[in-house]
XYZ file of C-alpha atoms in Angstrom:
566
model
C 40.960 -59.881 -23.954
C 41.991 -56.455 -22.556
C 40.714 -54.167 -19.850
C 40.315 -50.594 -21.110
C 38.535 -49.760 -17.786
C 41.239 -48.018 -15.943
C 42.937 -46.299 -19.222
C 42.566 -42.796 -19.428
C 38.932 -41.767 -21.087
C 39.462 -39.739 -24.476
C 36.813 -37.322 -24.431
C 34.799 -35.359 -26.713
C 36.676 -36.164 -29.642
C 35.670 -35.330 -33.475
C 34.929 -39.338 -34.251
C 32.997 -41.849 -31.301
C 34.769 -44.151 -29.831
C 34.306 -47.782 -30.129
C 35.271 -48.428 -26.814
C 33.630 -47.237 -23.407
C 34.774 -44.526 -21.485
C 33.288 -42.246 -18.716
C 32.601 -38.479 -19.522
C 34.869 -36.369 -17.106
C 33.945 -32.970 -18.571
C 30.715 -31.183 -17.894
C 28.994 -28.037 -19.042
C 29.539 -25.169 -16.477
C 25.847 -24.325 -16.056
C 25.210 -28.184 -14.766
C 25.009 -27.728 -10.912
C 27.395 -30.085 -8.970
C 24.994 -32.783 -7.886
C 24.414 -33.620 -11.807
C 27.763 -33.583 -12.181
C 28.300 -35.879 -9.304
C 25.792 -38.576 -10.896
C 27.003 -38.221 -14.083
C 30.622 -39.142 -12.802
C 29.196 -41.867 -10.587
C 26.953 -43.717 -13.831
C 27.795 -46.238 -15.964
C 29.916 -45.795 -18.999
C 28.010 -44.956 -22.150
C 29.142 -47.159 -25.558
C 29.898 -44.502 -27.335
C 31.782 -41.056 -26.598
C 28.860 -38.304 -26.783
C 29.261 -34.910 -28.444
C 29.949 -31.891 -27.105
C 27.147 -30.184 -25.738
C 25.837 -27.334 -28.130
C 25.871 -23.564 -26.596
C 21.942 -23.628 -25.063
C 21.405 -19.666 -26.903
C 22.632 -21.069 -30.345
C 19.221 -21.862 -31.630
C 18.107 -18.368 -30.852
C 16.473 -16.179 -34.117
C 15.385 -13.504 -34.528
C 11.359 -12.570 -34.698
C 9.926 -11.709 -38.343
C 6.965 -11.876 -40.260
C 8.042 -14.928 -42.448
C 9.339 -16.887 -39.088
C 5.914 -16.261 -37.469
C 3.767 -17.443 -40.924
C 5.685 -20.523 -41.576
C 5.609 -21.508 -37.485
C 1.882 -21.441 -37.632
C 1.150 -23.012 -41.273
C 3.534 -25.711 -41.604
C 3.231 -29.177 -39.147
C 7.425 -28.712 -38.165
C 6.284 -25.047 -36.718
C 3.047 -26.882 -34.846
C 4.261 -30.423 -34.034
C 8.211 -30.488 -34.513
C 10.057 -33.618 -33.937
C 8.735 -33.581 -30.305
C 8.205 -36.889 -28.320
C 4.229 -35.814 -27.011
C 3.874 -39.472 -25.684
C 6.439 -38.557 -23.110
C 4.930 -35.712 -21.583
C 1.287 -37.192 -21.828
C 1.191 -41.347 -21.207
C 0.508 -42.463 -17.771
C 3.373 -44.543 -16.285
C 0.935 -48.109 -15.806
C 3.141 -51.014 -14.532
C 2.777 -52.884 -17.438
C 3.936 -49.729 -19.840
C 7.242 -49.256 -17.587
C 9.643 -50.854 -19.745
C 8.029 -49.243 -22.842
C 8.571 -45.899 -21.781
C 9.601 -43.287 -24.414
C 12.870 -41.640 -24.373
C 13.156 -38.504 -22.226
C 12.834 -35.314 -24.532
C 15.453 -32.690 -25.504
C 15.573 -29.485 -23.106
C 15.051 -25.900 -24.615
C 17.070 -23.340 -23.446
C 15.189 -19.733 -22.922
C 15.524 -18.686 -26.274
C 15.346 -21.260 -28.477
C 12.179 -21.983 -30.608
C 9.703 -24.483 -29.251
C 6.934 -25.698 -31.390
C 3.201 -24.253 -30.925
C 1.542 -27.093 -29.947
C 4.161 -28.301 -26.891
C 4.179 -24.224 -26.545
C 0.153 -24.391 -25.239
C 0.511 -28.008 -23.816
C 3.784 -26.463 -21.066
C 1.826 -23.134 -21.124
C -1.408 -25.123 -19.609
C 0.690 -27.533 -17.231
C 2.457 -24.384 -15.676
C -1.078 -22.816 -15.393
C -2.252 -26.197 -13.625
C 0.500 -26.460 -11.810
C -0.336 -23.059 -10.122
C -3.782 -22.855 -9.419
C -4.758 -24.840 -6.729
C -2.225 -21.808 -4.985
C -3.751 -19.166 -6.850
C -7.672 -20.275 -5.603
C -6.273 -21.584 -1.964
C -5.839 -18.058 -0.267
C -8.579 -15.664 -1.564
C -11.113 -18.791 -0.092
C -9.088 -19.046 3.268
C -9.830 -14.883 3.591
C -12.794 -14.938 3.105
C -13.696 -17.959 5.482
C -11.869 -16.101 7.638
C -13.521 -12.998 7.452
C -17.263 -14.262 6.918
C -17.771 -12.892 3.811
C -20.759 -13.875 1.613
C -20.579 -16.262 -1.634
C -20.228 -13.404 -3.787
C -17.321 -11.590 -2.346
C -15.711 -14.556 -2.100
C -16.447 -15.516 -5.410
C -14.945 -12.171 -6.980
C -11.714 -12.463 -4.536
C -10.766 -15.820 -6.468
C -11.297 -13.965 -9.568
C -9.608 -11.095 -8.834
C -6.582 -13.352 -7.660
C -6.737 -15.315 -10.801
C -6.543 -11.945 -12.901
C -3.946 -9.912 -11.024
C -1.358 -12.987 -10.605
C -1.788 -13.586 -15.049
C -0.774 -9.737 -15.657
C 2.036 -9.704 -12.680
C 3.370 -12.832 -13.933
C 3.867 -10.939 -17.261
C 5.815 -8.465 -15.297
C 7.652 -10.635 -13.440
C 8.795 -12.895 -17.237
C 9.589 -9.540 -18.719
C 13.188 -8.635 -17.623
C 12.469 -5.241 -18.555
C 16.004 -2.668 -18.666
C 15.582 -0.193 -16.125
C 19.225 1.485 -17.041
C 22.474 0.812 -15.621
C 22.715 -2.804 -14.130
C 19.044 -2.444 -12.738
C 16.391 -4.528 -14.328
C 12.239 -5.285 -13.843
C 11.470 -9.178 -13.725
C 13.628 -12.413 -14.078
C 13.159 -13.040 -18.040
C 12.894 -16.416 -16.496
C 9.915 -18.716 -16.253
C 8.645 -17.420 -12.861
C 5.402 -16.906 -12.168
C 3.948 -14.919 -9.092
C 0.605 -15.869 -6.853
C -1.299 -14.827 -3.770
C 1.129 -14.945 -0.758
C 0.649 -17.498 1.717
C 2.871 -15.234 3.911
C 0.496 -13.212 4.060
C -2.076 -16.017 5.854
C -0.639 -15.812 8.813
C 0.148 -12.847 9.901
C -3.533 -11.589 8.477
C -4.935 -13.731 10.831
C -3.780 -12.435 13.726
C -4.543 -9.016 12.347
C -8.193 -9.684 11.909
C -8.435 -11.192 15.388
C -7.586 -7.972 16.462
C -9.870 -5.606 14.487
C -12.425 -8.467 15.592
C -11.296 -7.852 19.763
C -10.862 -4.275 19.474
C -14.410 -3.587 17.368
C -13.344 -2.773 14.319
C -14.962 -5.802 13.270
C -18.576 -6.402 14.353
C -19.267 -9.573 16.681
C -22.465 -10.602 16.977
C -23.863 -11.862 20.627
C -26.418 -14.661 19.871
C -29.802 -15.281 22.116
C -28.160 -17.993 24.127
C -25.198 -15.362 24.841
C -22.235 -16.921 23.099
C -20.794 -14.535 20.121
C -20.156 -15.145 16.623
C -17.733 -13.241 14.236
C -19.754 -11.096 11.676
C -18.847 -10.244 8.065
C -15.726 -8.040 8.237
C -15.086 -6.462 4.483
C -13.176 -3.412 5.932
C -10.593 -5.691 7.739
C -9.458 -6.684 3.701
C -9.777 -3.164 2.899
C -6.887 -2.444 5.798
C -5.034 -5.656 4.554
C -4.857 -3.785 1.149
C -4.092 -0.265 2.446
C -1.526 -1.825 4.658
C 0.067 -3.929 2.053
C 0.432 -0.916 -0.243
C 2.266 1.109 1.758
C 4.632 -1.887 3.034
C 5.452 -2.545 -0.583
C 7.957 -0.071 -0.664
C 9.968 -1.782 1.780
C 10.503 -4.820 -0.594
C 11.196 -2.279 -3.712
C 13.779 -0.981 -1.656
C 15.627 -4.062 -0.773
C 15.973 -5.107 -4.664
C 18.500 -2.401 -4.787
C 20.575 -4.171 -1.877
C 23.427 -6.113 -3.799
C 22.140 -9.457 -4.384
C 25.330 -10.806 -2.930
C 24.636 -8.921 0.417
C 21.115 -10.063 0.553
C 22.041 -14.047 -0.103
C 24.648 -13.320 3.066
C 22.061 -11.681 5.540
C 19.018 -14.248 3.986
C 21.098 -17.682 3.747
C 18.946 -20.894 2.789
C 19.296 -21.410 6.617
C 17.362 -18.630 7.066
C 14.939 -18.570 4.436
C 14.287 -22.130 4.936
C 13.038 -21.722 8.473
C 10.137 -18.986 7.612
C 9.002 -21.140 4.595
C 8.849 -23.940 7.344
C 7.094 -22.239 9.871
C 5.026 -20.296 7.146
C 3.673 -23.868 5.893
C 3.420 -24.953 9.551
C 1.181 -22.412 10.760
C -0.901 -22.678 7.517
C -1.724 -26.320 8.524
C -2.179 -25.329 11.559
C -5.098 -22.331 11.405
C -6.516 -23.529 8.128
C -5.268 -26.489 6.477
C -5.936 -29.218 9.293
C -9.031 -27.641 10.324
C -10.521 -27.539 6.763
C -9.678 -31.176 6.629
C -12.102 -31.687 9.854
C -15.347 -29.609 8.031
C -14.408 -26.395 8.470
C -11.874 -22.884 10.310
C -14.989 -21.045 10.991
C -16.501 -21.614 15.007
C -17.675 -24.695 13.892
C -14.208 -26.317 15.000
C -14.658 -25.709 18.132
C -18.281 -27.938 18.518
C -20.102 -25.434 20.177
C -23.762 -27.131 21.312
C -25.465 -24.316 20.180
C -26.066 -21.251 17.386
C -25.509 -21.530 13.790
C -22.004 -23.373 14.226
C -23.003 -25.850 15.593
C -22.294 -28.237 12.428
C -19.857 -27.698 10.139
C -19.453 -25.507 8.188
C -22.741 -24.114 9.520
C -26.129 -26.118 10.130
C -27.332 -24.083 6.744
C -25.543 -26.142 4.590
C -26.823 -29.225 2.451
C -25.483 -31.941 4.721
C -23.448 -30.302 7.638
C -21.846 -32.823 10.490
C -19.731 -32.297 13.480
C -16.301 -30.989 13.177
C -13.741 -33.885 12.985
C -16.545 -36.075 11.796
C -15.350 -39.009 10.097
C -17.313 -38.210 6.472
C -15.118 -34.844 6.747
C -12.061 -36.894 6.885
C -12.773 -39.381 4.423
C -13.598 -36.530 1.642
C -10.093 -35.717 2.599
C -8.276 -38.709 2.770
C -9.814 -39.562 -1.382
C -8.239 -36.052 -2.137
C -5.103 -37.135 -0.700
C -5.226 -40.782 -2.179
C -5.938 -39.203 -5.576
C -2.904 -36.779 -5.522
C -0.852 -40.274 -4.786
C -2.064 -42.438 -7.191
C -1.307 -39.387 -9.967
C 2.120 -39.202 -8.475
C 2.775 -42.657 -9.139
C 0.653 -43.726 -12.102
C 0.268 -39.994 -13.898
C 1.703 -38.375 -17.004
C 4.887 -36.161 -16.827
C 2.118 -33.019 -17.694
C -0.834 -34.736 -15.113
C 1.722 -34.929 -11.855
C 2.638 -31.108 -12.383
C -1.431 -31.139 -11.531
C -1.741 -33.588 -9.142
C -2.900 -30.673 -6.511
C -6.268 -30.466 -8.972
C -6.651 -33.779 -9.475
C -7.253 -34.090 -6.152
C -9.429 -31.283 -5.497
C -11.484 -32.509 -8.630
C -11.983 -36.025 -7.518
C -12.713 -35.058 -3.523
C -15.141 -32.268 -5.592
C -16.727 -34.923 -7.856
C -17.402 -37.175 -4.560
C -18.571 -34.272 -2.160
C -21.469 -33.145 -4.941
C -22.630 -36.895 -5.611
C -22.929 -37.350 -1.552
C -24.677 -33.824 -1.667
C -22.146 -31.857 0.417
C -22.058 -29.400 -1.957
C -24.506 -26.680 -2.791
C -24.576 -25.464 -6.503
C -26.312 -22.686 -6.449
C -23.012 -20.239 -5.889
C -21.978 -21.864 -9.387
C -25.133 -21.304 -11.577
C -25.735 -18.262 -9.821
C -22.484 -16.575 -10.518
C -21.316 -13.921 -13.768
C -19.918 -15.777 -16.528
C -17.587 -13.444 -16.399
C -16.204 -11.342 -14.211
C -13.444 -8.190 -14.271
C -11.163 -6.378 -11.836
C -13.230 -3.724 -9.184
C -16.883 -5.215 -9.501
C -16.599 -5.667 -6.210
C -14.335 -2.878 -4.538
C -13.007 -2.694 -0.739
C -12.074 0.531 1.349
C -8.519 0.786 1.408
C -7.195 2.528 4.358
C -3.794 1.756 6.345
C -4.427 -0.283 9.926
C -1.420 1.329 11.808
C -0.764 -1.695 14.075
C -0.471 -3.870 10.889
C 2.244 -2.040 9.188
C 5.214 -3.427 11.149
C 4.047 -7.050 10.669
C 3.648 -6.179 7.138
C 7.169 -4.914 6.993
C 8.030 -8.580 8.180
C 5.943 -10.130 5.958
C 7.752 -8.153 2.752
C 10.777 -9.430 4.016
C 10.302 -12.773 3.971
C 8.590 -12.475 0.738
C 12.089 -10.851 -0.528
C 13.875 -14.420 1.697
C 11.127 -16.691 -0.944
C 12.230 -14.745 -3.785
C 15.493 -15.443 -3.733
C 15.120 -18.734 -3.060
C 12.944 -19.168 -6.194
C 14.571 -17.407 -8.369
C 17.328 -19.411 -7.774
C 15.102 -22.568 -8.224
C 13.850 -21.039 -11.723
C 17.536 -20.206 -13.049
C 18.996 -23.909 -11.616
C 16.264 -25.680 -13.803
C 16.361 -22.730 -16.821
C 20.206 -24.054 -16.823
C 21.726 -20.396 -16.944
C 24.507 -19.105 -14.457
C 23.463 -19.645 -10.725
C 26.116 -17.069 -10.029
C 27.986 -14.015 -11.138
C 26.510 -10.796 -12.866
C 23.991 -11.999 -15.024
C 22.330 -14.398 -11.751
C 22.171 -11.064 -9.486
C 20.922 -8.726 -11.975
C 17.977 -11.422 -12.272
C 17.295 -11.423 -8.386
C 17.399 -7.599 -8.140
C 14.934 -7.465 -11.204
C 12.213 -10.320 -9.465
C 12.825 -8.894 -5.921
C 11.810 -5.384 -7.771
C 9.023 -6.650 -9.494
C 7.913 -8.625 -6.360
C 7.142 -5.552 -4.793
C 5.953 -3.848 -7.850
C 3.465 -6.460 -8.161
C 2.451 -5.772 -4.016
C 1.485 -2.432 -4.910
C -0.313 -2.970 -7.916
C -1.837 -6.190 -6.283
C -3.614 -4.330 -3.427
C -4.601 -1.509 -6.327
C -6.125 -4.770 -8.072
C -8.138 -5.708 -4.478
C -5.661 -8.808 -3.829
C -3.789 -9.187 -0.819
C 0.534 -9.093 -2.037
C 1.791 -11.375 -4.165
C 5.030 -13.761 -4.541
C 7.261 -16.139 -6.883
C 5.459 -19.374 -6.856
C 8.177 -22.440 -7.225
C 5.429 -25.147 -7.885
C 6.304 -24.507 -12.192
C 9.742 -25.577 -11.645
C 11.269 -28.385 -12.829
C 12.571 -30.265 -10.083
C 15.246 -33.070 -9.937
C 14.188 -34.412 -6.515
C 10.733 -34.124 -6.500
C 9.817 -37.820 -5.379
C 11.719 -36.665 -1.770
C 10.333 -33.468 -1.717
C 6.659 -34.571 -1.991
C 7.484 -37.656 0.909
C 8.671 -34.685 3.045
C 6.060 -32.328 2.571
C 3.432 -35.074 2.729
C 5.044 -36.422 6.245
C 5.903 -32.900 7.371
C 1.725 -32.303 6.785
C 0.452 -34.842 9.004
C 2.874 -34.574 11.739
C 3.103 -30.917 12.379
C -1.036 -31.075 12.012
C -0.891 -33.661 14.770
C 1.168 -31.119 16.894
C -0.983 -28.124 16.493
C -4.303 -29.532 16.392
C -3.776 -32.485 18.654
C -7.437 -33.390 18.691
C -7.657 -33.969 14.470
C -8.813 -37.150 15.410
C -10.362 -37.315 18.413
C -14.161 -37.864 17.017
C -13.158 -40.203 14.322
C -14.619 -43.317 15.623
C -17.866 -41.263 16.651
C -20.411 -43.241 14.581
C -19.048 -46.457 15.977
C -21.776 -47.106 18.740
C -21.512 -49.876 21.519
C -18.121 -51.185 20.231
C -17.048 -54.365 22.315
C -13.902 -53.991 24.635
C -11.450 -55.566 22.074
C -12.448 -53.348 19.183
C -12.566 -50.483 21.216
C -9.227 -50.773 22.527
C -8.041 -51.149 19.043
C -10.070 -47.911 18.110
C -8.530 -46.071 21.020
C -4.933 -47.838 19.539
C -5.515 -46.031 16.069
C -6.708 -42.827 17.885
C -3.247 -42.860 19.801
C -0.832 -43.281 16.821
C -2.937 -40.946 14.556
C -2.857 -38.288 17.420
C 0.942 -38.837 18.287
C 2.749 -36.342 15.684
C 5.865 -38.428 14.958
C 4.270 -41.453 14.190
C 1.970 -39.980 12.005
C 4.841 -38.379 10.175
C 6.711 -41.738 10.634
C 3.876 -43.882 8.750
C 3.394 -41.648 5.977
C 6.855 -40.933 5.009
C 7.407 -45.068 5.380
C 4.243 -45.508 3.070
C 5.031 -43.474 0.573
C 8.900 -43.906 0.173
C 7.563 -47.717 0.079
C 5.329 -47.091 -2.720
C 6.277 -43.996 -4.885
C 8.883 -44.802 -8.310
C 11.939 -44.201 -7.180
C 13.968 -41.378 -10.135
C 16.808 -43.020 -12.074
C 19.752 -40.960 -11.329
C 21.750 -42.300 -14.122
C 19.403 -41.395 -16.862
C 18.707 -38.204 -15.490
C 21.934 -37.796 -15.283
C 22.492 -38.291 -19.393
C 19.217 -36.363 -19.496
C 21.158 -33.553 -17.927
C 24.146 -33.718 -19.654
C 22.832 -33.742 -23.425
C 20.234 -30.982 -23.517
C 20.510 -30.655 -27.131
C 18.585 -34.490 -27.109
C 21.344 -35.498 -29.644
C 21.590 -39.904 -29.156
C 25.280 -40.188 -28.939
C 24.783 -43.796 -28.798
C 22.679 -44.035 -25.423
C 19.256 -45.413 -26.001
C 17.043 -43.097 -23.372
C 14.007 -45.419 -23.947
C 15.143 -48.734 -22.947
C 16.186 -49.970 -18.833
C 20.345 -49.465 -18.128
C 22.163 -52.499 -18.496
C 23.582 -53.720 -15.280
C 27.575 -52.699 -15.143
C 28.480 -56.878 -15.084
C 26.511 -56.654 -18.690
C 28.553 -54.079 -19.790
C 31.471 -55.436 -18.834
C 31.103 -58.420 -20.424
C 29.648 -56.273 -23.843
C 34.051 -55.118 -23.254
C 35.758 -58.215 -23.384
């Protein structure tokens, strides 16, 4: 018996090798952590091909390409693997699991049907972001079913023809482009939250906003439609700041924005989200209501008008919330490749489906509304709020700092260059049509707009989701430390031993980093941990040619396949 193990590997030659050997060579696109699992997996049984230049598929549009795509089954179906992208991954289908599908590059041919099925999932996978901030506005401003209503359908429209822009990659001359030409799609800023908040607070303190003093003498915020017409006006004329910066070499921008820096807004962006909206939501409602005052028309949430309103923080509230959350889980771990790139609606659909069985939920906004709706049925004055412009100037740039960041997220999972030329003409051309799209945006009533990462593919996705899941409770904990204070409400006359273990529960759900703690335990504990060897292969044979390596069956331990050797 001999031991070929430590011989030097022949590599990519014209005939496959009978005997193992590791790959040492890797495509130049592949970023180095693929590279790094690729050298660290097991040795395939056979030597695999090289890898075919991603562009070489690439024809040409014509009349007789475009007839025989959409009349023949090859131009509909293909050769594609659709049980891949839509079976559920049950426990007892795990080790039945079909092999991972070939990668397209940009420009090669994909066909129709998987064409609509990846059009849809990116469209899923961005909605729940698309629907999220027009809703939080108006709550914020007290605007009436309608206007809200139109808002999410003016968001809906503008972010569809922007994201055209921003796909384009339209020449400008020279070295200066319009768009990415990559798969990156633009929504309603969350940025933007934030900072509007604080400017409607003051339009609300200074009068420019009406408050309205109830009979018993507390006030109440009143509906505020002109504050969004500032936020518009505003946003338009801060747009140019962002248009501006896309001329900035790329390279100078990555130095002055480093992920260090970027990283730290998109943080504290997401933190202060949870903090003014997305933890108080969770409790019934970020109107007055959170407060508890004892009297006026907040006094339940989301006001005593609706079909069942309760307390803030009551414990109904937080079980509607805790099913959305348990729904998004179970579709990370038991869901389709296509239904976890929706898990966000999933959840919103189930916690939905619950709410209007328990009769939380009044229909009559739904039957009552337009089937269909366009862009300015419901206008806003737009007019600049001069002591909004300079934190709209900050807000630009750190929609410039996400940009970058997401552009480079689109190109890293697109598999083109990360760097040189070619990478930096693409971040000048989405940083441009960023804040092309603010202008137009505010001209199509919608607050500014930015790249959206949720469409792209991600390698690490399992640790990003037990971060941002942790990272949710524990920085809700911190900034609203009372979350769940009135949880145990409806438990009346409790005796001293299960009171003191109410108050225990109380104490670790209030204390930030053990709420963070027992999350990101839970779900490291229970979500499918990625197989960095396959997706290593996966990575390094984007043509989907077989070279030997059966994708659909579990790796061999390395003892087996040393003992396949001898």
């Amino acid at each position: 018996m001999s031991d070929d193990r430590n011989s030097p590997p022949d590599v990519l030659k014209d005939e496959p090798s009978q005997q193992s050997s590791f790959v040492t060579t890797a495509p130049p696109y592949l970023p180095p952590q693929i590279v790094t699992m690729m050298n660290e997996s097991t040795p395939t049984t056979e030597q695999p091909a090289p890898i075919l230049d991603p562009t070489s598929n690439k024809r040409p549009f014509n009349i007789a390409n475009a007839i025989k795509k959409v009349t023949t089954k090859d131009g509909w179906l293909g050769d594609y693997d659709f049980g891949w992208l839509c079976m559920p991954s049950l426990p007892f289908m795990r080790n039945k699991r079909a092999r991972a599908p070939p990668f397209y590059a940009i420009d090669q041919q994909l066909p129709l049907m998987l064409a609509i099925i990846c059009g849809l999932q990116h469209s899923l996978a961005m909605l729940a972001g698309l629907i999220t901030p027009p809703i939080i506005f108006a709550s914020a401003l007290n605007l009436d079913g309608p206007t809200s209503s139109y808002m999410i359908s003016a968001s809906l429209i503008s972010c569809g023809i922007l994201s055209l822009v921003q796909m384009s990659r339209l020449h400008l001359g020279g070295r200066f482009y319009l768009g990415t030409g990559l798969i990156t799609v633009v929504g309603t800023s969350f940025a933007t939250l934030s900072t509007a908040f604080s400017i409607f607070a003051a339009m609300y303190k200074n009068g420019t906003c009406p408050t309205i003093t109830n009979a018993d003498g507390t006030t109440t915020q009143g509906p505020c439609p002109d504050a969004f017409g500032y936020l518009l006006g505003t946003s338009m004329v801060c747009s140019f700041l962002e248009m501006g910066l896309s001329f900035v070499p790329p390279t100078r921008l990555r130095k002055i924005f480093p992920p260090l820096v970027t990283g730290t807004v998109i943080l504290m962006i997401g933190a202060s989200l949870i903090g003014s909206s997305g933890v108080l939501n969770w409790g019934g409602g970020s109107n007055d209501c959170s407060s508890r005052p004892t009297t006026g028309i907040f006094e339940l949430c989301p006001t005593i008008f609706a079909p069942r309103p309760l307390p803030w923080g009551s414990a109904q509230f937080l079980g509607l919330g805790f099913l959305s959350f348990v729904a998004i889980i179970l579709t990370e771990i038991f869901g389709s490749p296509f239904l976890k790139n929706a898990s966000i609606i999933v959840g919103l659909v189930v916690g939905c489906i619950v709410a209007g069985a328990a009769g939380y939920i009044d229909g009559s906004s739904i039957t009552t509304a337009p089937k269909i709706t366009f862009l300015w049925v419901h206008t806003f004055k737009i007019r600049v709020y001069p002591q909004a412009i300079l934190p709209m100037l900050a807000v630009y740039i750190s929609l410039a700092m996400e940009a970058i960041g997401d552009i480079a997220a689109s190109a890293d999972a697109s598999r083109v260059a990360v760097d040189g030329p070619e990478f930096d003409s693409r971040i000048q051309g989405g940083v441009l049509a960023d804040g092309v799209g603010g202008f137009l945006s505010a001209l199509f009533t919608n607050p500014p707009l930015s790249i959206f990462a949720q469409n792209n593919g991600v390698w690490t996705r399992r640790d990003r989701f037990i971060l941002a899941a942790a990272l949710s409770f524990g920085v809700g904990d911190l900034l609203v430390p009372t979350w769940y204070a009135h949880l145990f409400d409806g438990v009346h006359n409790p005796s001293a031993g299960l009171q003191g273990l109410l108050d225990s529960i109380t104490i670790i759900l209030e204390t930030p980093f053990l709420a963070a703690g027992i999350v990101a335990v839970l779900l490291n504990g229970i979500l499918p941990k990625e197989d960095p060897r396959a997706r290593a292969i996966e990575m390094a044979d984007p043509e989907g040619q077989d070279n030997g390596v059966d994708h659909g069956q579990e790796h061999e331990s390395a003892d087996e396949k040393d003992k396949g050797r001898m």
